[in-house]
mmCIF file of C-alpha atoms and ligand atoms in Angstrom:
data_model
loop_
_atom_site.group_PDB
_atom_site.id
_atom_site.type_symbol
_atom_site.label_atom_id
_atom_site.label_comp_id
_atom_site.label_asym_id
_atom_site.label_seq_id
_atom_site.Cartn_x
_atom_site.Cartn_y
_atom_site.Cartn_z
ATOM 1 C CA MET A 49 86.484 86.649 121.037
ATOM 2 C CA GLU A 50 86.823 89.936 119.228
ATOM 3 C CA ASN A 51 89.081 92.677 120.500
ATOM 4 C CA GLN A 52 87.642 96.029 121.586
ATOM 5 C CA LEU A 53 88.197 97.777 118.242
ATOM 6 C CA ILE A 54 86.437 95.018 116.295
ATOM 7 C CA TYR A 55 83.621 94.960 118.839
ATOM 8 C CA ASN A 56 83.160 98.755 118.479
ATOM 9 C CA THR A 57 83.183 98.461 114.701
ATOM 10 C CA ILE A 58 80.470 95.794 114.729
ATOM 11 C CA GLU A 59 78.326 98.106 116.889
ATOM 12 C CA TYR A 60 78.981 100.973 114.442
ATOM 13 C CA ILE A 61 77.975 98.792 111.463
ATOM 14 C CA LYS A 62 74.765 97.817 113.252
ATOM 15 C CA SER A 63 73.789 101.481 113.537
ATOM 16 C CA VAL A 64 74.722 102.287 109.907
ATOM 17 C CA PHE A 65 72.673 99.445 108.409
ATOM 18 C CA ALA A 66 69.737 99.619 110.811
ATOM 19 C CA THR A 67 67.434 100.936 108.067
ATOM 20 C CA ASP A 68 68.795 99.342 104.878
ATOM 21 C CA PHE A 69 66.944 96.544 103.092
ATOM 22 C CA SER A 70 68.602 96.738 99.683
ATOM 23 C CA GLY A 71 70.896 93.736 100.204
ATOM 24 C CA HIS A 72 73.538 95.802 101.956
ATOM 25 C CA ASP A 73 72.340 94.872 105.352
ATOM 26 C CA PHE A 74 74.173 94.246 108.614
ATOM 27 C CA PHE A 75 74.146 90.492 108.013
ATOM 28 C CA HIS A 76 75.832 90.850 104.599
ATOM 29 C CA THR A 77 78.648 92.737 106.301
ATOM 30 C CA MET A 78 78.893 90.118 109.060
ATOM 31 C CA ARG A 79 79.078 87.273 106.518
ATOM 32 C CA VAL A 80 81.826 89.112 104.651
ATOM 33 C CA TYR A 81 83.623 89.703 107.958
ATOM 34 C CA LYS A 82 83.469 86.011 108.912
ATOM 35 C CA MET A 83 84.525 84.767 105.474
ATOM 36 C CA ALA A 84 87.311 87.372 105.192
ATOM 37 C CA THR A 85 88.575 86.283 108.632
ATOM 38 C CA ASN A 86 88.728 82.635 107.493
ATOM 39 C CA LEU A 87 90.495 83.570 104.262
ATOM 40 C CA ALA A 88 92.968 85.831 106.091
ATOM 41 C CA ARG A 89 93.913 82.977 108.438
ATOM 42 C CA GLN A 90 94.398 80.543 105.564
ATOM 43 C CA GLU A 91 96.351 83.041 103.462
ATOM 44 C CA ASN A 92 98.404 84.431 106.387
ATOM 45 C CA ALA A 93 97.164 87.971 105.809
ATOM 46 C CA ASP A 94 97.083 90.687 108.495
ATOM 47 C CA LEU A 95 93.955 89.791 110.439
ATOM 48 C CA GLN A 96 93.184 93.192 111.938
ATOM 49 C CA ILE A 97 93.422 95.010 108.575
ATOM 50 C CA VAL A 98 91.259 92.405 106.839
ATOM 51 C CA GLN A 99 88.633 92.437 109.591
ATOM 52 C CA LEU A 100 88.374 96.229 109.734
ATOM 53 C CA ALA A 101 88.219 96.608 105.957
ATOM 54 C CA ALA A 102 85.586 93.845 105.714
ATOM 55 C CA LEU A 103 83.430 95.480 108.379
ATOM 56 C CA LEU A 104 83.707 98.943 106.807
ATOM 57 C CA HIS A 105 83.605 97.906 103.124
ATOM 58 C CA ASP A 106 79.983 98.940 102.470
ATOM 59 C CA VAL A 107 79.407 101.958 104.746
ATOM 60 C CA ASP A 108 80.267 104.315 101.839
ATOM 61 C CA ASP A 109 78.775 102.111 99.114
ATOM 62 C CA ARG A 110 77.678 104.026 96.007
ATOM 63 C CA LYS A 111 74.077 102.838 96.300
ATOM 64 C CA LEU A 112 73.817 103.395 100.038
ATOM 65 C CA SER A 113 75.747 106.624 100.484
ATOM 66 C CA PRO A 114 76.505 108.224 97.077
ATOM 67 C CA GLU A 115 77.765 111.509 98.535
ATOM 68 C CA THR A 116 80.497 109.862 100.667
ATOM 69 C CA CYS A 117 81.432 107.094 98.219
ATOM 70 C CA GLU A 118 84.272 108.896 96.453
ATOM 71 C CA ASN A 119 86.387 109.631 99.547
ATOM 72 C CA LYS A 120 85.002 106.977 101.916
ATOM 73 C CA ASP A 121 84.169 109.790 104.348
ATOM 74 C CA ARG A 122 82.154 107.691 106.776
ATOM 75 C CA ALA A 123 84.734 104.919 107.110
ATOM 76 C CA VAL A 124 87.569 107.447 107.455
ATOM 77 C CA ALA A 125 85.719 109.517 110.066
ATOM 78 C CA TYR A 126 84.945 106.373 112.058
ATOM 79 C CA MET A 127 88.573 105.188 112.003
ATOM 80 C CA ARG A 128 89.845 108.649 113.075
ATOM 81 C CA GLU A 129 87.379 108.598 115.970
ATOM 82 C CA GLN A 130 88.846 105.268 117.018
ATOM 83 C CA GLY A 131 92.330 106.793 116.961
ATOM 84 C CA LEU A 132 93.788 104.570 114.247
ATOM 85 C CA PRO A 133 97.090 105.708 112.694
ATOM 86 C CA GLU A 134 96.742 107.631 109.388
ATOM 87 C CA GLU A 135 98.793 104.949 107.632
ATOM 88 C CA THR A 136 96.301 102.238 108.598
ATOM 89 C CA ILE A 137 93.377 104.471 107.639
ATOM 90 C CA ALA A 138 94.891 105.077 104.182
ATOM 91 C CA LEU A 139 95.467 101.352 103.661
ATOM 92 C CA ILE A 140 91.918 100.397 104.634
ATOM 93 C CA LYS A 141 90.492 103.196 102.492
ATOM 94 C CA GLU A 142 92.425 101.820 99.526
ATOM 95 C CA ILE A 143 91.172 98.270 100.132
ATOM 96 C CA ILE A 144 87.554 99.461 100.325
ATOM 97 C CA GLY A 145 88.025 101.388 97.064
ATOM 98 C CA GLU A 146 89.171 98.247 95.263
ATOM 99 C CA VAL A 147 86.450 95.893 96.434
ATOM 100 C CA SER A 148 83.532 96.548 94.074
ATOM 101 C CA PHE A 149 82.562 94.622 90.980
ATOM 102 C CA ALA A 150 82.692 97.025 87.995
ATOM 103 C CA GLY A 151 82.280 94.844 84.894
ATOM 104 C CA LYS A 152 85.506 94.669 82.899
ATOM 105 C CA ASP A 153 86.805 97.713 84.857
ATOM 106 C CA SER A 154 86.974 95.695 88.095
ATOM 107 C CA VAL A 155 90.406 95.931 89.763
ATOM 108 C CA VAL A 156 92.693 93.326 91.303
ATOM 109 C CA PRO A 157 93.531 94.567 94.818
ATOM 110 C CA LYS A 158 97.189 95.484 95.380
ATOM 111 C CA THR A 159 97.548 93.833 98.777
ATOM 112 C CA LEU A 160 96.892 90.312 100.055
ATOM 113 C CA GLU A 161 94.549 91.875 102.629
ATOM 114 C CA GLY A 162 92.534 93.561 99.852
ATOM 115 C CA LYS A 163 92.361 90.278 97.952
ATOM 116 C CA CYS A 164 90.860 88.496 100.986
ATOM 117 C CA VAL A 165 88.213 91.206 101.464
ATOM 118 C CA GLN A 166 87.274 91.344 97.769
ATOM 119 C CA ASP A 167 87.010 87.539 97.616
ATOM 120 C CA ALA A 168 84.812 87.428 100.726
ATOM 121 C CA ASP A 169 82.481 90.107 99.308
ATOM 122 C CA ARG A 170 82.217 88.261 95.992
ATOM 123 C CA LEU A 171 81.601 84.901 97.633
ATOM 124 C CA ASP A 172 78.562 86.437 99.335
ATOM 125 C CA ALA A 173 77.038 87.105 95.905
ATOM 126 C CA LEU A 174 77.321 83.360 95.122
ATOM 127 C CA GLY A 175 75.600 80.214 96.397
ATOM 128 C CA ALA A 176 72.291 79.926 98.233
ATOM 129 C CA VAL A 177 72.707 83.318 99.869
ATOM 130 C CA GLY A 178 73.750 84.864 96.552
ATOM 131 C CA ILE A 179 70.560 83.607 94.871
ATOM 132 C CA ALA A 180 68.448 85.040 97.694
ATOM 133 C CA ARG A 181 70.269 88.392 97.542
ATOM 134 C CA ALA A 182 69.792 88.665 93.777
ATOM 135 C CA PHE A 183 66.029 88.117 93.959
ATOM 136 C CA ALA A 184 65.715 90.386 96.987
ATOM 137 C CA TYR A 185 67.585 93.108 95.074
ATOM 138 C CA GLY A 186 65.430 92.543 91.990
ATOM 139 C CA GLY A 187 62.215 92.879 94.008
ATOM 140 C CA ASN A 188 63.528 95.962 95.772
ATOM 141 C CA HIS A 189 64.248 97.564 92.379
ATOM 142 C CA ASN A 190 60.976 96.457 90.740
ATOM 143 C CA ARG A 191 62.733 94.175 88.268
ATOM 144 C CA VAL A 192 61.056 91.159 86.677
ATOM 145 C CA MET A 193 62.577 87.797 87.631
ATOM 146 C CA TYR A 194 63.007 86.657 84.083
ATOM 147 C CA ASP A 195 61.949 87.620 80.556
ATOM 148 C CA PRO A 196 63.194 85.382 77.715
ATOM 149 C CA GLU A 197 62.950 88.358 75.303
ATOM 150 C CA ILE A 198 65.565 90.356 77.229
ATOM 151 C CA LYS A 199 69.036 88.988 76.568
ATOM 152 C CA PRO A 200 71.954 89.398 79.006
ATOM 153 C CA ALA A 201 74.521 92.100 78.145
ATOM 154 C CA LEU A 202 78.083 90.834 78.338
ATOM 155 C CA ASN A 203 81.442 92.591 78.534
ATOM 156 C CA MET A 204 80.089 95.777 80.096
ATOM 157 C CA SER A 205 82.305 98.651 81.265
ATOM 158 C CA LYS A 206 81.882 100.070 84.763
ATOM 159 C CA GLU A 207 79.553 102.806 83.502
ATOM 160 C CA GLU A 208 77.490 100.450 81.354
ATOM 161 C CA TYR A 209 77.187 97.970 84.220
ATOM 162 C CA GLN A 210 76.109 100.635 86.711
ATOM 163 C CA ASN A 211 73.445 102.093 84.395
ATOM 164 C CA HIS A 212 72.169 98.812 83.029
ATOM 165 C CA ILE A 213 68.603 97.721 83.782
ATOM 166 C CA SER A 214 67.877 94.048 83.253
ATOM 167 C CA THR A 215 66.140 91.011 84.761
ATOM 168 C CA THR A 216 67.311 89.177 87.846
ATOM 169 C CA VAL A 217 68.079 85.989 85.910
ATOM 170 C CA ASN A 218 70.193 88.077 83.514
ATOM 171 C CA HIS A 219 72.166 89.338 86.512
ATOM 172 C CA PHE A 220 73.455 85.773 86.960
ATOM 173 C CA TYR A 221 75.055 85.982 83.498
ATOM 174 C CA GLU A 222 76.050 89.643 83.676
ATOM 175 C CA LYS A 223 77.829 89.385 87.025
ATOM 176 C CA LEU A 224 77.415 86.288 89.173
ATOM 177 C CA PHE A 225 78.792 83.664 86.753
ATOM 178 C CA LEU A 226 81.783 85.915 86.018
ATOM 179 C CA LEU A 227 82.914 86.066 89.633
ATOM 180 C CA LYS A 228 84.539 82.637 89.958
ATOM 181 C CA ASP A 229 87.264 83.507 87.457
ATOM 182 C CA MET A 230 87.924 86.817 89.220
ATOM 183 C CA ILE A 231 88.664 85.235 92.612
ATOM 184 C CA ASN A 232 92.147 86.092 93.938
ATOM 185 C CA THR A 233 93.025 83.536 96.627
ATOM 186 C CA ARG A 234 93.270 79.765 96.434
ATOM 187 C CA SER A 235 91.211 79.335 99.590
ATOM 188 C CA ALA A 236 88.305 81.285 98.088
ATOM 189 C CA LYS A 237 88.525 79.625 94.670
ATOM 190 C CA ALA A 238 87.367 76.226 95.928
ATOM 191 C CA ILE A 239 84.407 77.795 97.721
ATOM 192 C CA ALA A 240 83.493 79.842 94.615
ATOM 193 C CA GLU A 241 83.518 76.698 92.465
ATOM 194 C CA HIS A 242 81.158 74.896 94.799
ATOM 195 C CA ARG A 243 78.797 77.881 95.061
ATOM 196 C CA GLU A 244 78.761 78.525 91.316
ATOM 197 C CA GLN A 245 77.964 74.877 90.615
ATOM 198 C CA TYR A 246 75.011 75.098 93.007
ATOM 199 C CA MET A 247 73.755 78.270 91.284
ATOM 200 C CA LYS A 248 74.050 76.739 87.822
ATOM 201 C CA GLU A 249 71.964 73.775 88.962
ATOM 202 C CA TYR A 250 69.444 76.226 90.336
ATOM 203 C CA ILE A 251 69.201 78.108 87.006
ATOM 204 C CA ASN A 252 68.795 74.793 85.137
ATOM 205 C CA GLU A 253 65.889 73.865 87.420
ATOM 206 C CA PHE A 254 64.412 77.335 86.965
ATOM 207 C CA MET A 255 64.500 77.029 83.158
ATOM 208 C CA ASP A 256 62.975 73.536 83.227
ATOM 209 C CA GLU A 257 60.149 74.781 85.398
ATOM 210 C CA TRP A 258 59.693 77.836 83.144
ATOM 211 C CA GLU A 259 59.194 75.531 80.169
ATOM 212 C CA GLY A 260 56.919 73.180 82.117
ATOM 213 C CA ILE A 261 59.433 70.348 81.760
ATOM 214 C CA LYS A 262 59.523 68.960 85.309
HETATM 215 P P1 ADP B 367 78.482 93.885 96.635
HETATM 216 O O1 ADP B 367 78.033 94.055 98.050
HETATM 217 O O2 ADP B 367 78.864 92.468 96.338
HETATM 218 O O3 ADP B 367 79.478 94.899 96.175
HETATM 219 P P2 ADP B 367 76.364 94.994 94.904
HETATM 220 O O4 ADP B 367 76.257 96.312 95.536
HETATM 221 O O5 ADP B 367 76.755 94.990 93.454
HETATM 222 O O6 ADP B 367 77.255 93.988 95.677
HETATM 223 O O7 ADP B 367 75.009 94.219 95.051
HETATM 224 C C1 ADP B 367 74.472 93.745 96.261
HETATM 225 C C2 ADP B 367 73.737 92.421 96.022
HETATM 226 O O8 ADP B 367 72.683 92.635 95.106
HETATM 227 C C3 ADP B 367 74.635 91.329 95.407
HETATM 228 O O9 ADP B 367 74.290 90.067 95.907
HETATM 229 C C4 ADP B 367 74.325 91.428 93.935
HETATM 230 O O10 ADP B 367 74.528 90.220 93.224
HETATM 231 C C5 ADP B 367 72.872 91.845 93.952
HETATM 232 N N1 ADP B 367 72.599 92.653 92.762
HETATM 233 C C6 ADP B 367 73.267 93.749 92.311
HETATM 234 N N2 ADP B 367 72.757 94.198 91.151
HETATM 235 C C7 ADP B 367 71.735 93.353 90.855
HETATM 236 C C8 ADP B 367 70.797 93.256 89.785
HETATM 237 N N3 ADP B 367 70.806 94.099 88.775
HETATM 238 N N4 ADP B 367 69.883 92.250 89.835
HETATM 239 C C9 ADP B 367 69.843 91.375 90.843
HETATM 240 N N5 ADP B 367 70.706 91.399 91.883
HETATM 241 C C10 ADP B 367 71.630 92.371 91.901
HETATM 242 NI NI1 NI B 368 79.460 94.139 99.995
#
């Protein structure tokens, strides 16, 4: 059973994501929350910090809320409303700032709590759900699934990654297959390996079908 603060935060998240279909939906946040909770227990991290940061990690996302992204205004305002100490607010704000994938400019979170949240967010881009999210995102952004003429771009900086337009299959090579080696915690590593393996099998099947092989 969640405590009152976590319960309130879940209700807040529900209202924030009520109208978003870009892959940053309420259920993405809830999966990250559940996974981050499991990782925090296994890694002996501070559960309340991890849970709050996981729940609030996308409310000021660059794609969803570009004007509040820099200072995490929505997350901070929400935490102040809930009467959290400024110290806790600053810590959670820092964790949220570290979470995003940014090509070779991605950061390793400073705290164990940040590592759990970043791992949970990345795990949600992998596996069966990760495949579904990638194609949903591609459709939402009018991208083609695959075009053999367009090669993946590797080693991108944050700016290059954020401005890059490509195919959804290329996204697997430009981001998704890089995530496993960027995982911070041992508990998440094993899950990432399993999910990546599943995705690689999926891409192999996709290519065989593309060529009319089986
Ligand atoms: P996160 O919530 O993990 O920080 P992003 O904001 O980068 O993720 O993306 C949300 C989801 O959309 C992820 O599952 C990601 O893999 C997918 N996605 C992001 N960019 C692309 C893209 N160019 N093509 C296909 N899927 C994408
Ligand atoms: Ni996220």
